[in-house]
Amino acid sequence: MNTAIIFGLLIVLMLTGMPISIALGLTVMSFLFVMTTVPIESVALKLFTGIESFEIMAIPFFILAGNFLTHGGVAQRMINFAASIVGHWYGGLGLAAVVACALFAAISGSSPATVVAIGSILIPAMVQAGYPKRFGAGVIATSGALGILIPPSIVMVLYAVSTGGSVALDPEGKRVLSASVGQLFMAGVIPGLMLAFLLGITTFYRAWKNDYPRLPRADWRARLKAFRESVWGLLLIVIVLGGIYAGLFTPTEAAAVSAVYAFVIAVFVYRDMSLRDVPKVLLSSANMSAMILYIITNAVLFSFLMTSEQIPQTMTAWLKSSGIGWVEFLMIVNVILLVAGNVMEPSSIVLITAPILFPIAASLGIHPVHLGILMTVNMEVGLCHPPVGLNLYVASGIAKMGITELTIATWPWLMTMLIFLIIVTYVPELSLWLPRMLGML
C-alpha cells in the first residue's frame, strides 16, 4: 500500500509539470511527515551524508572537461581525423560522424555535449555536400548517445553513487557490493565500440542504398597530418582510462586531471579559446553541475524513503515467490526503463530506479556491473526518442527540423540500438569480459 502511495504521489506531481528533482523532494517530505514517525533529524543527516561522496566530485569535473573541449576546437580536429580514415566509403561524412562521436564520447562523458560539438560542425557540412538533412540529423542524434556508454560516463558515475548505499544479497545470501566507477568505465568499452560499429554499419547501408556522396580517399600524409592535429585530444582517452587501469589515480582524480588537461590544450596548445572565454565556460559548467547535484540530493532522500519502507526487500520477496527468473526480470527492467525514458531524463531515471533494481538483481544472481551497463544502454535509447529525448531537441535545434520529422529520421539507427539492447541484456560477458580480464572483478 505504501509503495502505491509513494509512486502515485510522485507521478501526480510530475504530471503537473513540476521538475523531477522537486517532485522527488516533495514526495519524500510529504510521506515522511504524514505517514511515518521518522525523526526529521535523520532525514537531514541522510541528506548531508548521502551526497558526501568522493565519487560525486567526478561529475562537475567531467562536465567542465567536456565544455572546454566543446568550445576549444577539439571536435573539429577529431572530425578531420575521422573523415581522413572513413570518408572515402559510402556515406563518408556520416561514417565520420559516428567515428567522431565515439572519439568525442571518450573524452566528454555527456551525450548532449557530443551532439553539440560534432553536430554543429557536421550537419551543415553534410547538407552542403549533398546529403539529406534527415540523414545527417539522424546519424548525429543517435551516435551522440555514445557519450554516456563509452567511458568516461556521467550516467555510470550516477549509477555507482546511487547504488553505493544499497544492501544487496546474492541467491546464497552473501552480501553483494555495488559496482565501482572504475569497473563500470572498463565494462563500457566493448559495448560502446560494438554499438559504434553497428551504427556505422547502419549508416553505411543507408548511404550505399541511396548512393550518397563519398569523400576523396585521403593519402597517408593527409591521415598522418589529421592524426597529429588531433593527438592532443586523443591523448585524453589514454590519460583517463590508462590512468585508472594503471592505478595512477581514481576515476574522480581522473576527472580532475581531464578538466585541467582540457583547459591547457584548449587555451595554450590549440589556442582556440582565450583566457577571456574561460569564465563563461566555468559558469555554464557550474550551472549544469548544480542542476545534476540538486537532482542527486533529492534522489538520495527518495532512496532513503525506499529503504525505510523496505520496498526493495518486499519486491525481492514477491519476485522470488512468483518464480520470475533473471531472464524475465531483465525483460521487465528494459520495459520499465524504456517507458520511463518517455517522461524523464537519464540522470533522474538512474537515481530513482537503480537503488530499487540493484538488490532485486543481486538476489537473482545478476552482476551489478552488467545491470549498470544495461541501464546505461536503456538511457541511450531514451535520449533518442520523444517526448523528452534530449538528443532529439539538441539535434533539431542544430538542423532546424521539427521533433516529429527528426523522430522519423532516427528510426533506422534507433532500431539498431534496440537490437543492441537485447544483445547486451542477454549476453552479460559483453560487459563483464574486459573488467574481468583486467582483474577488476
Coordinates of C-alpha atoms in Angstrom, one line a residue:
M1 CA 0.0 0.0 0.0
N2 CA 2.8 2.4 0.9
T3 CA 4.6 1.7 -2.3
A4 CA 1.5 2.6 -4.3
I5 CA 1.1 5.8 -2.3
I6 CA 4.7 6.9 -2.8
F7 CA 4.9 6.2 -6.5
G8 CA 1.3 7.6 -7.1
L9 CA 2.2 10.8 -5.4
L10 CA 5.4 11.1 -7.4
I11 CA 3.6 10.5 -10.7
V12 CA 0.9 13.1 -9.8
L13 CA 3.5 15.7 -9.0
M14 CA 5.4 15.0 -12.2
L15 CA 2.2 15.3 -14.3
T16 CA 1.7 18.8 -13.0
G17 CA 4.9 19.8 -14.9
M18 CA 6.9 20.1 -11.8
P19 CA 10.7 19.4 -12.2
I20 CA 11.6 15.9 -11.3
S21 CA 14.0 16.9 -8.5
I22 CA 11.4 19.0 -6.7
A23 CA 8.8 16.3 -7.2
L24 CA 11.1 13.8 -5.6
G25 CA 11.7 16.0 -2.6
L26 CA 8.1 16.8 -2.1
T27 CA 7.1 13.2 -2.3
V28 CA 9.6 12.2 0.4
M29 CA 8.8 15.0 2.8
S30 CA 5.0 14.7 2.4
F31 CA 5.1 10.9 3.1
L32 CA 7.5 11.2 6.0
F33 CA 5.6 14.0 7.7
V34 CA 2.1 12.4 7.2
M35 CA 2.5 8.7 7.3
T36 CA 5.7 7.9 9.3
T37 CA 7.3 8.7 12.6
V38 CA 10.8 9.0 11.2
P39 CA 12.6 11.8 13.0
I40 CA 13.2 14.8 10.8
E41 CA 16.8 15.0 12.1
S42 CA 17.6 11.6 10.5
V43 CA 16.3 13.0 7.2
A44 CA 18.6 16.0 7.5
L45 CA 21.6 13.7 8.4
K46 CA 20.9 11.4 5.4
L47 CA 20.6 14.4 3.1
F48 CA 24.1 15.5 4.2
T49 CA 25.8 12.2 4.3
G50 CA 24.1 10.9 1.1
I51 CA 25.9 13.5 -1.1
E52 CA 29.1 13.4 0.9
S53 CA 30.7 11.1 -1.7
F54 CA 34.1 11.4 -3.2
E55 CA 32.8 9.9 -6.5
I56 CA 30.2 12.6 -6.9
M57 CA 33.0 15.1 -7.4
A58 CA 33.8 13.4 -10.7
I59 CA 30.6 14.8 -12.2
P60 CA 31.4 18.6 -12.3
F61 CA 35.0 17.8 -13.4
F62 CA 33.9 15.7 -16.4
I63 CA 31.3 18.4 -17.3
L64 CA 34.0 21.1 -17.1
A65 CA 36.3 19.0 -19.3
G66 CA 33.6 18.4 -21.8
N67 CA 32.8 22.1 -22.0
F68 CA 36.4 23.1 -22.5
L69 CA 36.7 20.6 -25.3
T70 CA 33.4 21.6 -26.9
H71 CA 34.5 25.3 -27.0
G72 CA 38.1 24.6 -27.7
G73 CA 38.1 23.3 -31.3
V74 CA 39.0 19.7 -30.4
A75 CA 35.8 18.4 -32.1
Q76 CA 36.8 19.8 -35.4
R77 CA 40.2 18.1 -35.3
M78 CA 38.6 14.8 -34.4
I79 CA 36.2 15.1 -37.3
N80 CA 39.0 15.8 -39.7
F81 CA 40.8 12.7 -38.4
A82 CA 37.7 10.5 -38.7
A83 CA 37.0 11.8 -42.2
S84 CA 40.5 11.0 -43.3
I85 CA 40.0 7.4 -42.2
V86 CA 36.5 6.5 -43.4
G87 CA 35.4 9.4 -45.6
H88 CA 36.0 7.6 -48.8
W89 CA 33.4 4.9 -48.1
Y90 CA 29.7 5.3 -48.9
G91 CA 28.2 7.9 -46.6
G92 CA 31.7 9.1 -45.8
L93 CA 30.7 12.1 -43.7
G94 CA 28.0 10.1 -42.0
L95 CA 30.6 7.4 -41.0
A96 CA 33.0 10.2 -39.9
A97 CA 30.2 11.5 -37.7
V98 CA 29.9 8.1 -36.0
V99 CA 33.6 7.8 -35.5
A100 CA 33.9 11.4 -34.3
C101 CA 31.1 10.9 -31.9
A102 CA 32.8 7.8 -30.5
L103 CA 36.1 9.6 -30.1
F104 CA 34.5 12.7 -28.5
A105 CA 32.4 10.5 -26.2
A106 CA 35.6 9.0 -24.9
I107 CA 36.7 12.4 -23.6
S108 CA 33.4 14.2 -22.7
G109 CA 31.1 11.8 -20.8
S110 CA 28.0 13.6 -22.0
S111 CA 25.6 12.8 -24.9
P112 CA 24.2 16.4 -25.4
A113 CA 27.8 17.7 -25.4
T114 CA 28.8 15.2 -28.1
V115 CA 25.7 16.1 -30.2
V116 CA 26.5 19.8 -29.9
A117 CA 30.2 19.5 -30.6
I118 CA 30.0 17.1 -33.6
G119 CA 26.6 18.0 -34.9
S120 CA 27.1 21.8 -35.1
I121 CA 30.0 21.2 -37.5
L122 CA 29.0 18.1 -39.4
I123 CA 25.2 18.6 -40.0
P124 CA 25.7 21.8 -42.1
A125 CA 28.7 20.2 -43.8
M126 CA 26.7 17.1 -44.7
V127 CA 23.8 19.2 -46.1
Q128 CA 26.3 21.3 -48.1
A129 CA 27.9 18.1 -49.5
G130 CA 24.5 16.8 -50.8
Y131 CA 23.3 14.6 -48.0
P132 CA 19.6 14.8 -47.0
K133 CA 19.2 16.8 -43.8
R134 CA 17.3 13.9 -42.3
F135 CA 20.2 11.5 -42.8
G136 CA 22.7 13.9 -41.1
A137 CA 20.4 14.7 -38.2
G138 CA 19.5 11.0 -37.7
V139 CA 23.2 9.9 -37.6
I140 CA 24.2 12.7 -35.1
A141 CA 21.2 12.3 -32.7
T142 CA 21.8 8.6 -32.3
S143 CA 25.6 8.4 -32.4
G144 CA 25.8 11.3 -29.9
A145 CA 24.2 8.9 -27.4
L146 CA 27.6 7.1 -27.3
G147 CA 28.6 9.9 -25.0
I148 CA 27.1 8.0 -22.0
L149 CA 28.2 4.5 -22.9
I150 CA 31.9 4.9 -23.9
P151 CA 33.8 5.9 -20.8
P152 CA 34.0 8.3 -19.1
S153 CA 30.3 8.5 -18.5
I154 CA 28.4 10.7 -16.1
V155 CA 25.5 8.2 -16.1
M156 CA 27.8 5.5 -14.9
V157 CA 29.0 7.7 -12.1
L158 CA 25.4 8.3 -11.0
Y159 CA 24.7 4.6 -11.1
A160 CA 27.7 3.8 -8.9
V161 CA 26.8 6.6 -6.4
S162 CA 23.1 5.7 -6.2
T163 CA 23.7 2.0 -5.5
G164 CA 26.7 2.6 -3.2
G165 CA 24.5 2.6 0.0
S166 CA 22.1 -0.2 -1.0
V167 CA 22.2 -3.5 0.8
A168 CA 22.0 -6.5 -1.6
L169 CA 22.3 -10.2 -1.1
D170 CA 23.0 -12.9 -3.8
P171 CA 21.0 -16.1 -4.2
E172 CA 23.1 -17.7 -1.5
G173 CA 22.5 -14.9 1.0
K174 CA 26.0 -13.4 0.7
R175 CA 26.5 -9.6 0.6
V176 CA 26.9 -8.1 -2.9
L177 CA 29.0 -5.0 -3.3
S178 CA 27.8 -2.3 -5.8
A179 CA 29.8 -1.6 -8.9
S180 CA 32.6 0.9 -8.7
V181 CA 33.1 3.7 -11.2
G182 CA 36.3 2.2 -12.5
Q183 CA 34.6 -1.2 -13.1
L184 CA 31.8 0.4 -15.0
F185 CA 34.1 2.5 -17.1
M186 CA 36.1 -0.6 -18.2
A187 CA 32.8 -2.5 -18.7
G188 CA 31.5 0.2 -21.1
V189 CA 34.5 0.0 -23.5
I190 CA 33.5 -3.2 -25.5
P191 CA 29.7 -2.4 -25.6
G192 CA 30.5 1.2 -26.6
L193 CA 32.8 0.1 -29.5
M194 CA 30.3 -2.5 -30.6
L195 CA 27.4 -0.1 -30.7
A196 CA 29.5 2.4 -32.7
F197 CA 30.3 -0.4 -35.2
L198 CA 26.6 -1.3 -35.5
L199 CA 25.6 2.4 -36.0
G200 CA 28.3 2.7 -38.6
I201 CA 27.0 -0.4 -40.5
T202 CA 23.5 1.1 -40.5
T203 CA 24.9 4.4 -41.8
F204 CA 27.0 2.7 -44.5
Y205 CA 24.0 0.6 -45.6
R206 CA 21.6 3.5 -46.0
A207 CA 24.3 5.6 -47.8
W208 CA 25.1 2.7 -50.2
K209 CA 21.4 2.0 -50.8
N210 CA 20.7 5.7 -51.7
D211 CA 24.1 6.3 -53.3
Y212 CA 25.1 9.2 -51.1
P213 CA 28.3 11.0 -51.9
R214 CA 31.8 10.0 -50.7
L215 CA 34.9 12.0 -50.0
P216 CA 38.1 11.6 -52.0
R217 CA 40.4 8.9 -50.5
A218 CA 43.0 10.6 -48.2
D219 CA 46.6 9.5 -48.7
W220 CA 48.8 8.6 -45.7
R221 CA 50.3 12.0 -45.5
A222 CA 46.8 13.6 -45.0
R223 CA 45.9 11.0 -42.4
L224 CA 49.1 11.5 -40.5
K225 CA 48.6 15.3 -40.6
A226 CA 45.0 14.8 -39.3
F227 CA 46.2 12.5 -36.6
R228 CA 49.0 14.9 -35.4
E229 CA 46.5 17.7 -35.2
S230 CA 44.0 15.7 -33.1
V231 CA 46.5 13.8 -31.0
W232 CA 46.3 16.2 -28.0
G233 CA 42.6 15.5 -27.7
L234 CA 43.0 11.7 -28.3
L235 CA 45.7 11.6 -25.5
L236 CA 42.9 12.4 -23.0
I237 CA 41.4 9.0 -23.6
V238 CA 44.7 7.3 -22.7
I239 CA 45.2 9.6 -19.7
V240 CA 41.7 8.8 -18.2
L241 CA 41.4 5.1 -18.9
G242 CA 45.1 4.3 -18.8
G243 CA 45.5 6.2 -15.5
I244 CA 42.5 4.4 -13.9
Y245 CA 43.6 0.9 -15.0
A246 CA 47.3 1.6 -14.1
G247 CA 46.2 2.7 -10.6
L248 CA 47.8 6.1 -11.0
F249 CA 44.5 7.8 -9.9
T250 CA 40.9 7.1 -9.1
P251 CA 38.1 7.9 -11.5
T252 CA 37.4 11.1 -9.6
E253 CA 41.0 12.2 -9.7
A254 CA 41.0 11.2 -13.4
A255 CA 38.1 13.6 -13.9
A256 CA 40.0 16.4 -12.2
V257 CA 43.1 15.7 -14.4
S258 CA 40.9 15.7 -17.5
A259 CA 39.5 19.1 -16.7
V260 CA 42.9 20.6 -16.2
Y261 CA 44.3 18.9 -19.3
A262 CA 41.3 20.1 -21.4
F263 CA 41.9 23.6 -20.2
V264 CA 45.5 23.5 -21.1
I265 CA 45.1 22.1 -24.6
A266 CA 42.1 24.4 -25.4
V267 CA 43.8 27.6 -24.2
F268 CA 47.6 27.1 -24.6
V269 CA 48.1 24.3 -27.1
Y270 CA 45.3 24.7 -29.8
R271 CA 44.7 28.3 -28.7
D272 CA 41.1 28.1 -29.9
M273 CA 39.9 29.7 -26.7
S274 CA 41.3 32.8 -24.9
L275 CA 41.6 33.3 -21.2
R276 CA 38.7 35.8 -21.6
D277 CA 36.4 32.9 -22.5
V278 CA 37.2 30.8 -19.5
P279 CA 34.8 32.4 -17.0
K280 CA 31.9 31.8 -19.4
V281 CA 32.8 28.1 -19.6
L282 CA 33.2 27.9 -15.8
L283 CA 29.8 29.4 -15.3
S284 CA 28.0 27.1 -17.8
S285 CA 29.7 24.1 -16.2
A286 CA 28.7 25.3 -12.7
N287 CA 25.0 25.7 -13.8
M288 CA 24.9 22.2 -15.3
S289 CA 26.7 20.6 -12.3
A290 CA 24.3 22.4 -9.8
M291 CA 21.3 21.0 -11.7
I292 CA 22.6 17.4 -11.6
L293 CA 23.7 17.7 -7.9
Y294 CA 20.3 19.0 -6.9
I295 CA 18.6 16.0 -8.6
I296 CA 21.1 13.7 -6.7
T297 CA 20.3 15.4 -3.4
N298 CA 16.5 14.7 -3.8
A299 CA 17.1 11.3 -5.2
V300 CA 19.2 10.4 -2.1
L301 CA 16.1 11.3 0.0
F302 CA 13.9 9.2 -2.2
S303 CA 16.3 6.2 -1.8
F304 CA 16.2 6.8 2.0
L305 CA 12.5 6.5 1.9
M306 CA 12.6 3.3 -0.2
T307 CA 15.0 1.7 2.3
S308 CA 13.0 3.0 5.3
E309 CA 9.8 1.4 3.9
Q310 CA 11.6 -1.8 2.9
I311 CA 10.3 -1.5 -0.6
P312 CA 13.2 -3.2 -2.4
Q313 CA 13.1 -6.1 0.1
T314 CA 9.3 -6.5 -0.4
M315 CA 9.7 -6.5 -4.2
T316 CA 12.5 -9.1 -4.0
A317 CA 10.4 -11.4 -1.8
W318 CA 7.5 -11.1 -4.2
L319 CA 9.6 -11.9 -7.3
K320 CA 11.1 -15.0 -5.6
S321 CA 7.6 -16.2 -4.6
S322 CA 6.3 -15.6 -8.1
G323 CA 9.0 -17.7 -9.7
I324 CA 10.3 -15.0 -12.0
G325 CA 13.9 -15.7 -13.1
W326 CA 16.7 -13.4 -14.3
V327 CA 15.6 -13.6 -18.0
E328 CA 12.1 -12.4 -17.3
F329 CA 13.3 -9.8 -14.7
L330 CA 15.7 -8.2 -17.2
M331 CA 12.9 -8.1 -19.8
I332 CA 10.7 -6.3 -17.2
V333 CA 13.6 -3.9 -16.4
N334 CA 14.1 -3.0 -20.0
V335 CA 10.3 -2.3 -20.4
I336 CA 10.3 -0.1 -17.3
L337 CA 13.3 1.9 -18.3
L338 CA 12.2 2.4 -21.8
V339 CA 8.8 3.6 -20.6
A340 CA 10.5 5.9 -18.0
G341 CA 12.6 7.3 -20.9
N342 CA 9.4 8.8 -22.3
V343 CA 8.8 11.0 -19.3
M344 CA 12.2 11.6 -17.6
E345 CA 15.8 12.3 -18.4
P346 CA 18.6 9.7 -17.8
S347 CA 20.0 11.1 -14.5
S348 CA 16.6 11.1 -12.8
I349 CA 15.8 7.6 -14.0
V350 CA 19.1 6.1 -12.8
L351 CA 18.9 7.8 -9.4
I352 CA 15.3 6.7 -8.8
T353 CA 15.4 3.1 -10.2
A354 CA 18.9 1.9 -9.5
P355 CA 18.6 1.6 -5.7
I356 CA 15.4 -0.4 -6.2
L357 CA 16.6 -2.7 -9.0
F358 CA 20.1 -3.4 -7.6
P359 CA 19.0 -5.5 -4.6
I360 CA 16.5 -7.4 -6.7
A361 CA 19.0 -8.1 -9.5
A362 CA 21.6 -9.3 -7.0
S363 CA 19.1 -11.7 -5.4
L364 CA 18.7 -13.2 -8.9
G365 CA 22.4 -13.6 -9.5
I366 CA 22.7 -10.6 -11.9
H367 CA 26.1 -8.9 -11.7
P368 CA 25.9 -5.2 -10.6
V369 CA 28.2 -4.2 -13.4
H370 CA 26.0 -5.9 -16.0
L371 CA 23.0 -4.2 -14.6
G372 CA 24.8 -0.8 -14.8
I373 CA 25.7 -1.2 -18.4
L374 CA 22.2 -2.5 -19.2
M375 CA 20.7 0.6 -17.6
T376 CA 23.1 2.9 -19.5
V377 CA 22.1 1.4 -22.8
N378 CA 18.5 2.0 -22.0
M379 CA 19.3 5.6 -21.2
E380 CA 20.9 5.9 -24.6
V381 CA 17.7 4.8 -26.3
G382 CA 15.7 7.2 -24.1
L383 CA 17.9 10.1 -25.3
C384 CA 16.9 9.4 -28.9
H385 CA 13.1 9.3 -28.8
P386 CA 10.3 11.7 -27.8
P387 CA 8.8 13.3 -25.8
V388 CA 11.9 14.1 -23.7
G389 CA 14.7 12.7 -25.8
L390 CA 17.3 15.4 -25.1
N391 CA 19.5 14.4 -28.1
L392 CA 16.5 15.0 -30.4
Y393 CA 15.9 18.5 -29.1
V394 CA 19.6 19.4 -29.4
A395 CA 19.9 17.9 -32.9
S396 CA 16.6 19.6 -34.0
G397 CA 18.0 22.9 -32.9
I398 CA 21.1 22.4 -34.9
A399 CA 19.4 21.0 -38.0
K400 CA 16.4 23.3 -37.7
M401 CA 14.0 20.4 -38.0
G402 CA 10.8 19.6 -36.2
I403 CA 10.8 16.9 -33.5
T404 CA 8.3 14.7 -35.4
E405 CA 10.4 14.8 -38.6
L406 CA 13.6 14.1 -36.7
T407 CA 12.0 11.2 -34.8
I408 CA 11.1 9.6 -38.2
A409 CA 14.7 10.2 -39.4
T410 CA 16.3 8.5 -36.4
W411 CA 14.2 5.2 -36.7
P412 CA 16.8 3.1 -38.6
W413 CA 19.5 3.9 -36.1
L414 CA 17.1 3.6 -33.2
M415 CA 16.1 0.1 -34.2
T416 CA 19.8 -0.8 -34.3
M417 CA 20.1 0.5 -30.8
L418 CA 17.1 -1.6 -29.6
I419 CA 18.6 -4.8 -31.2
F420 CA 21.9 -4.0 -29.5
L421 CA 20.0 -3.5 -26.2
I422 CA 18.7 -7.1 -26.5
I423 CA 22.2 -8.4 -27.1
V424 CA 23.7 -6.6 -24.1
T425 CA 20.8 -7.7 -21.9
Y426 CA 21.2 -11.4 -22.5
V427 CA 25.0 -11.6 -23.2
P428 CA 26.5 -10.5 -19.9
E429 CA 30.0 -11.3 -21.0
L430 CA 30.0 -8.3 -23.3
S431 CA 30.0 -6.1 -20.2
L432 CA 32.0 -8.3 -17.8
W433 CA 34.8 -9.7 -20.0
L434 CA 37.1 -6.7 -20.1
P435 CA 37.0 -5.8 -16.4
R436 CA 37.3 -9.4 -15.5
M437 CA 40.4 -9.8 -17.8
L438 CA 41.9 -6.7 -16.1
G439 CA 41.4 -8.2 -12.7
M440 CA 38.8 -5.7 -11.6
L441 CA 36.0 -8.2 -10.9

